[in-house]
Coordinates of C-alpha atoms in Angstrom, one line a residue:
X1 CA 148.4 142.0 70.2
X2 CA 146.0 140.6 68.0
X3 CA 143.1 138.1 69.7
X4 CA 144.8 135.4 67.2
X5 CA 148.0 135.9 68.7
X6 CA 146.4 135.7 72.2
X7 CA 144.8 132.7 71.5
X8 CA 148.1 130.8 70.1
X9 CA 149.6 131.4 73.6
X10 CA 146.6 129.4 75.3
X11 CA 147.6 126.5 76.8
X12 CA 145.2 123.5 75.5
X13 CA 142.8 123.7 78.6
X14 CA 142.6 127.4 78.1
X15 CA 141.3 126.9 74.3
X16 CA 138.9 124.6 75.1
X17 CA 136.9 127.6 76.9
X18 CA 138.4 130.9 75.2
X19 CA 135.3 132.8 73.3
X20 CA 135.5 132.6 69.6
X21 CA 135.6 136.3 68.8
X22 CA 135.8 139.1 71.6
X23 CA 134.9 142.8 71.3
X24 CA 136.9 145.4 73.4
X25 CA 135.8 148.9 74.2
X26 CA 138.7 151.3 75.8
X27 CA 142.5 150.8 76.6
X28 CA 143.0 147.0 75.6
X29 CA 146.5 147.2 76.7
X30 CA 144.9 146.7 80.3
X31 CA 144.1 142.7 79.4
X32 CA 148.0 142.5 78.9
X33 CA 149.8 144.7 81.8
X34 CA 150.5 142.9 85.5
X35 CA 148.3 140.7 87.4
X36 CA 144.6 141.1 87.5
X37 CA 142.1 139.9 90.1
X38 CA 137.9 139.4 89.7
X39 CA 136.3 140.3 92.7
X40 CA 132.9 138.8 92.5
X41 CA 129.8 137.7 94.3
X42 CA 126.6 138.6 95.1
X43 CA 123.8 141.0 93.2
X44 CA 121.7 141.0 96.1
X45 CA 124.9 141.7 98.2
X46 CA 124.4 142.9 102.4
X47 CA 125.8 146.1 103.4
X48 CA 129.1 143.7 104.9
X49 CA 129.1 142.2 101.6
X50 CA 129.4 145.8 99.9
X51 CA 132.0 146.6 102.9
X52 CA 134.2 143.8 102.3
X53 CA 134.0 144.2 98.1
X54 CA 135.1 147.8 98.7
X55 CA 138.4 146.5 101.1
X56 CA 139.1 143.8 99.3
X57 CA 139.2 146.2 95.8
X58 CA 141.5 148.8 98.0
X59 CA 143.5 146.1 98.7
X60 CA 144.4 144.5 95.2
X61 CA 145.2 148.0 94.4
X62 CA 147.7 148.6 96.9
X63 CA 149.6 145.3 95.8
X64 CA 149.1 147.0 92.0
X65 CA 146.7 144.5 90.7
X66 CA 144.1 145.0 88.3
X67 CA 140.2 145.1 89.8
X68 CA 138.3 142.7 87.3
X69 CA 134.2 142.2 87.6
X70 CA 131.0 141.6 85.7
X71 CA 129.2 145.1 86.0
X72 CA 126.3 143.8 87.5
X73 CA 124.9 145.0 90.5
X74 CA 125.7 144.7 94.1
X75 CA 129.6 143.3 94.6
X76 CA 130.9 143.8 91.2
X77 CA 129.8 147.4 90.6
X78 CA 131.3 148.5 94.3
X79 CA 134.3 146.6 93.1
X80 CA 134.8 148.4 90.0
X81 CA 133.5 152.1 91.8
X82 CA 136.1 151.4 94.3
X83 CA 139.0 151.2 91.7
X84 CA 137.8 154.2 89.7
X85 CA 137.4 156.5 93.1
X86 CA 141.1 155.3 94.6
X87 CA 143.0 155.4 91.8
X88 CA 143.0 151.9 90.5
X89 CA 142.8 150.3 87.1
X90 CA 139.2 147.8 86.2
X91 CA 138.0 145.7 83.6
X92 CA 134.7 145.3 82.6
X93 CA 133.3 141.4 81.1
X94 CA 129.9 142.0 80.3
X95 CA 127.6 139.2 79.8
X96 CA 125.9 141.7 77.3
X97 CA 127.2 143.1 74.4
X98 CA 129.5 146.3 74.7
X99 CA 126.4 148.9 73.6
X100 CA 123.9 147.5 76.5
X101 CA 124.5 148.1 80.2
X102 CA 123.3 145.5 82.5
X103 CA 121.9 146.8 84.7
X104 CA 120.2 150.1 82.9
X105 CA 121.7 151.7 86.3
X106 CA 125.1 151.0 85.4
X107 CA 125.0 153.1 82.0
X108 CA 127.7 155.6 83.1
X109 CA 129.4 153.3 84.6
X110 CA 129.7 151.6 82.0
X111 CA 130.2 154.8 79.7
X112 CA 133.4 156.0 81.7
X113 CA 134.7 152.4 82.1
X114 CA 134.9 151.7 78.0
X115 CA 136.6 155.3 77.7
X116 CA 139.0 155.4 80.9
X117 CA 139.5 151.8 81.5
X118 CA 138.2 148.2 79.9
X119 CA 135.1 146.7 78.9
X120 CA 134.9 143.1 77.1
X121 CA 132.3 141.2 76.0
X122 CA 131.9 138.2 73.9
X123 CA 128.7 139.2 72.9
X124 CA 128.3 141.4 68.9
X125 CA 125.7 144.2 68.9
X126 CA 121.8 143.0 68.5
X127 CA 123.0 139.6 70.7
X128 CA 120.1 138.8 73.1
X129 CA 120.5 139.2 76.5
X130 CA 119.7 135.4 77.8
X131 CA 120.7 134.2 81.3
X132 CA 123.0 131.4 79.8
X133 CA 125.3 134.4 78.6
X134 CA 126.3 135.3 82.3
X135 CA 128.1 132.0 83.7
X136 CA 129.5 132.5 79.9
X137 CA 130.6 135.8 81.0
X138 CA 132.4 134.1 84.3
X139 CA 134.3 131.6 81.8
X140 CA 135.6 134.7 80.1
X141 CA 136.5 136.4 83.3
X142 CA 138.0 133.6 84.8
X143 CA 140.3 133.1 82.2
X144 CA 141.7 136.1 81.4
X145 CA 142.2 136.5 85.7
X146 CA 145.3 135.3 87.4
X147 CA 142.7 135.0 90.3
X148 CA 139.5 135.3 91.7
X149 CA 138.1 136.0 95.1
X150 CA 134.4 135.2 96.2
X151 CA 132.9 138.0 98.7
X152 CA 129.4 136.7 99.1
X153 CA 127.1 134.3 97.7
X154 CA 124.5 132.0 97.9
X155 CA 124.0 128.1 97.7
X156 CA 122.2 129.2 94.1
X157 CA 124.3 132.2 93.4
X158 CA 126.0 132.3 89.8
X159 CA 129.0 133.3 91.3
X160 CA 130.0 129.6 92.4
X161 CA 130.3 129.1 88.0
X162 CA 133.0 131.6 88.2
X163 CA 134.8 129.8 91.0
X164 CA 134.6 126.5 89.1
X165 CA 135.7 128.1 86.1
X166 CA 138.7 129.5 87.5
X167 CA 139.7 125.9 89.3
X168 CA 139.2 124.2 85.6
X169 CA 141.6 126.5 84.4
X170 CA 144.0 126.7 87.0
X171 CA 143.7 130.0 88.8
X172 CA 143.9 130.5 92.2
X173 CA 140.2 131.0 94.2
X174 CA 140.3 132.9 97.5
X175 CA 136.8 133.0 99.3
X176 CA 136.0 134.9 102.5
X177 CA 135.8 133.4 105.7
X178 CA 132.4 134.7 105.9
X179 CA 131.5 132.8 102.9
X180 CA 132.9 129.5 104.6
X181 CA 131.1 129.9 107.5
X182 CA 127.6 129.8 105.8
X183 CA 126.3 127.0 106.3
X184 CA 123.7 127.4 103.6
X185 CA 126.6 127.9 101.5
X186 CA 127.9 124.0 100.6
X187 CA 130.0 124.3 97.6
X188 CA 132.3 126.9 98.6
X189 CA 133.6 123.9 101.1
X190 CA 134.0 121.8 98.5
X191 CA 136.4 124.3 96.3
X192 CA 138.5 123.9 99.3
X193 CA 138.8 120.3 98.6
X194 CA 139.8 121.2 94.8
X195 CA 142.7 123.8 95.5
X196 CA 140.8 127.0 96.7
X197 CA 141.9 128.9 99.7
X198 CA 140.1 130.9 102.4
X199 CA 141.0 134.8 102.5
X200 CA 140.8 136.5 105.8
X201 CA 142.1 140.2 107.1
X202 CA 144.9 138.4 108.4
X203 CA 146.4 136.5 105.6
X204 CA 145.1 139.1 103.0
X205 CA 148.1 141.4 102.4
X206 CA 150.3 137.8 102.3
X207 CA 148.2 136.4 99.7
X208 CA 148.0 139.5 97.3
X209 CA 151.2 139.9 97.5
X210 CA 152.1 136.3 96.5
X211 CA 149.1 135.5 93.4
X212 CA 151.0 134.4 90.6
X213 CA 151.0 136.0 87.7
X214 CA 149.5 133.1 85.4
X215 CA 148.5 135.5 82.5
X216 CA 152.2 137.0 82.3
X217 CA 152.4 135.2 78.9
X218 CA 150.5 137.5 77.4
X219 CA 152.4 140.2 78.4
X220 CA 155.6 138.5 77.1
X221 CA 154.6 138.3 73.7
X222 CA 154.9 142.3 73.2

């Protein structure tokens, strides 16, 4: 499928926030087969933070869904690590452009992902790396997810853009219990308020099994 052909299934709210141009590096086929999930939260994540990430990515892979993340460090590359070492599927939205890993640590990461899996950015080569380009990057990664889910995060982390995002465009948002319970954390109560749901051990396997598959359009125009 051509990116003009994507973009003419948009709805209207999803063009208002689809990137202009977007540059893919491996098997592009991945942004059109079954449901896919971000996992995000997090650089600075706690080792339960990096527990949960990995469970939550064994998880969406047992209900066949796609692990989606932002490469950076902490939740997202234990989210993608997990997919690769059990036998899962990832995509990659970078917040750079396809030629520079961010972080420097991720460079074979990165490497394997744009051969074996998916890496988008929105980003061309030579684009400076700016810290606007990351919530960006959550737009993008919001929008081509049927969902996300919020492991851990801060009152200041940029991982509450991506939970907005996906709320503006109608995706589901599932944040952990543990996220909830923060009480330094006060916006993740208020995406409750807006249609988000809170994701526990117990209701896990019900949910996962149950996201809607919002981006099946694409798939529907092969």
């Amino acid at each position: 499928m051509s990116i003009e052909t994507y973009f003419q299934l948009l709805t209207e709210a999803e063009k208002k926030y689809f990137p202009e141009r977007l540059f893919f590096g491996g098997n592009e086929n991945l942004l059109y087969e079954k449901r896919r999930v971000s996992v995000v939260g997090s650089r600075a994540a706690s080792k339960e933070g990096l527990q949960r990430a990995k469970i939550i990515a064994k998880n969406l892979l047992k209900h066949d869904i796609i692990v989606v993340s932002g490469l950076a460090k902490g939740i997202d590359t234990i989210a993608h690590q997990t997919a690769i070492n059990y036998g899962g599927q990832t995509i990659a939205v970078l917040g750079t452009p396809l030629n520079i890993p961010y972080p420097k640590e991720n460079a074979d990461l990165l490497e394997k992902i744009k051969k074996e899996y998916l890496a988008i950015s929105q980003f061309p080569e030579g684009f400076p790396t700016q810290p606007k380009n990351f919530p960006i990057r959550n737009r993008t990664m919001a929008l081509i997810s049927d969902a996300t889910v919020i492991i851990e995060a801060s009152d200041k982390s940029g991982t509450r853009h991506q939970g907005w995002e996906a709320l503006r465009l109608g995706r589901e948002v599932y944040i952990l219990e543990n996220v909830i319970q923060d009480p330094k954390v006060s916006w993740a109560k208020e995406m409750l308020d807006y249609g988000a749901q809170v994701l526990s051990r117990e209701n896990m396997d019900e949910i996962f099994t149950h996201i809607p598959y919002l981006t099946s359009k694409f798939e529907d125009a092969f």
